[in-house]
Amino acid sequence: GAGVSQSPSNKVTEKGKDVELRCDPISGHTALYWYRQSLGQGLEFLIYFQGNSAPDKSGLPSDRFSAERTGGSVSTLTIQRTQQEDSAVYLCASSFPRDYRRFFGPGTRLTVL
Amino acid sequence: KQEVTQIPAALSVPEGENLVLNCSFTDSAIYNLQWFRQDPGKGLTSLLLIQSSQREQTSGRLNASLDKSSGRSTLYIAASQPGDSATYLCAVLGGGADGLTFGKGTHLIIQP
């Protein structure tokens, strides 16, 4: 597609529920990144994929967070048993190999009640 | 650990003025530096990317400079317009898992 797309754009959920956030990168981009942006905070790196592999998952805040990427394209970020502190905007970005310009999606605004 | 600082945190100027946003970083071993724009409730839009071997990049009314040895970059906006109002983020690409370290941004308001 023309740009990185994310869905849903907004998600409101109850504490304890699981949520899935989706990212469709720009076609041909091998690298994909997930970030979290909390109110008034900078961007927090979560995880990075090169192809379908995630070389480093240490940015994930807890074991309730997981991510996968299939076919070198779409990625899903899953948050299990959501907590109120998970409320944030989750941003996805993609690029050609890591050293190139990154293009960001519009984000998913997650609100945990 | 790389740290990126943006000054000022917020800036409000009348329309038509030229302005400079500053970004500094602590580790000069970077591959590139990228300036982004973020509108309220939206994602990030890439404005300019400067490779470590370059000194500046220009796009329209925007000019970004890079002085890697001193750990500084500036984003110059000429003839500012109300549509330039947004948060501007600076990010440097270095080592590490993701490699991209962001500043906290400068919140810019251009008064009509």
Short mmCIF file of C-alpha atoms in Angstrom, two decimals, chain A residues 3-96:
data_model
loop_
_atom_site.label_atom_id
_atom_site.label_comp_id
_atom_site.label_asym_id
_atom_site.label_seq_id
_atom_site.Cartn_x
_atom_site.Cartn_y
_atom_site.Cartn_z
CA GLY A 3 1.78 3.82 3.59
CA VAL A 4 1.85 1.95 6.86
CA SER A 5 -1.63 1.17 8.07
CA GLN A 6 -2.76 0.14 11.53
CA SER A 7 -6.01 -1.20 12.86
CA PRO A 8 -8.04 -0.51 14.79
CA SER A 9 -7.46 3.23 15.02
CA ASN A 10 -9.06 3.26 18.46
CA LYS A 11 -9.68 0.48 20.94
CA VAL A 12 -11.45 0.71 24.26
CA THR A 13 -11.31 -2.39 26.41
CA GLU A 14 -11.95 -3.49 29.95
CA LYS A 15 -9.15 -4.34 32.32
CA GLY A 16 -8.25 -8.00 32.06
CA LYS A 17 -9.28 -8.47 28.43
CA ASP A 18 -6.88 -9.40 25.64
CA VAL A 19 -6.37 -7.11 22.65
CA GLU A 20 -4.75 -7.51 19.23
CA LEU A 21 -3.30 -4.62 17.30
CA ARG A 22 -2.48 -4.98 13.64
CA CYS A 23 0.14 -3.35 11.45
CA ASP A 24 0.41 -3.52 7.66
CA PRO A 25 3.83 -2.23 6.61
CA ILE A 26 4.77 -0.66 3.31
CA SER A 27 5.16 -3.35 0.68
CA GLY A 28 8.78 -4.48 0.39
CA HIS A 29 9.89 -3.13 3.75
CA THR A 30 11.76 -5.89 5.53
CA ALA A 31 12.05 -4.17 8.91
CA LEU A 32 9.06 -3.52 11.15
CA TYR A 33 8.96 -1.80 14.54
CA TRP A 34 6.48 -1.38 17.36
CA TYR A 35 6.56 1.61 19.73
CA ARG A 36 4.41 2.84 22.56
CA GLN A 37 3.71 6.49 23.24
CA SER A 38 2.15 7.26 26.58
CA LEU A 39 0.62 10.63 27.42
CA GLY A 40 3.36 13.22 27.81
CA GLN A 41 6.08 10.66 27.25
CA GLY A 42 8.50 10.00 24.44
CA LEU A 43 8.38 6.99 22.19
CA GLU A 44 9.18 3.71 23.91
CA PHE A 45 10.62 0.98 21.69
CA LEU A 46 8.88 -2.37 22.09
CA ILE A 47 10.10 -4.80 19.44
CA TYR A 48 11.73 -4.95 16.01
CA PHE A 49 11.32 -7.52 13.24
CA GLN A 50 13.73 -8.22 10.42
CA GLY A 51 11.66 -10.38 8.13
CA ASN A 52 9.68 -12.68 10.41
CA SER A 53 12.34 -12.78 13.11
CA ALA A 54 12.53 -10.58 16.17
CA PRO A 55 16.23 -10.32 17.08
CA ASP A 56 15.51 -8.59 20.38
CA LYS A 57 12.35 -8.70 22.45
CA SER A 58 13.80 -7.00 25.50
CA GLY A 59 11.76 -3.85 24.91
CA LEU A 60 8.48 -5.61 25.63
CA PRO A 61 7.32 -4.30 29.03
CA SER A 62 6.10 -7.63 30.41
CA ASP A 63 5.30 -11.20 29.42
CA ARG A 64 1.71 -10.08 28.76
CA PHE A 65 3.02 -8.50 25.55
CA SER A 66 3.84 -10.57 22.49
CA ALA A 67 4.20 -9.90 18.79
CA GLU A 68 4.46 -11.89 15.64
CA ARG A 69 5.00 -11.25 11.98
CA THR A 70 4.01 -13.60 9.21
CA GLY A 71 5.04 -13.74 5.58
CA GLY A 72 7.43 -10.87 6.12
CA SER A 73 4.47 -8.52 6.05
CA VAL A 74 1.63 -8.07 8.56
CA SER A 75 2.44 -7.93 12.25
CA THR A 76 0.20 -8.37 15.27
CA LEU A 77 0.93 -7.03 18.74
CA THR A 78 -1.04 -8.88 21.41
CA ILE A 79 -1.56 -7.65 24.95
CA GLN A 80 -3.02 -10.20 27.33
CA ARG A 81 -4.89 -9.38 30.53
CA THR A 82 -4.72 -5.64 29.83
CA GLN A 83 -4.01 -3.23 32.65
CA GLN A 84 -4.83 0.47 32.89
CA GLU A 85 -1.14 1.35 32.52
CA ASP A 86 -1.24 -0.24 29.06
CA SER A 87 -3.33 2.72 27.86
CA ALA A 88 -1.26 4.50 25.21
CA VAL A 89 -0.89 5.03 21.50
CA TYR A 90 0.80 2.06 19.86
CA LEU A 91 2.75 3.03 16.76
CA CYS A 92 4.10 0.78 14.06
CA ALA A 93 6.83 1.72 11.60
CA SER A 94 8.52 0.00 8.69
CA SER A 95 11.63 0.49 6.61
CA PHE A 96 13.98 -1.20 4.23
#
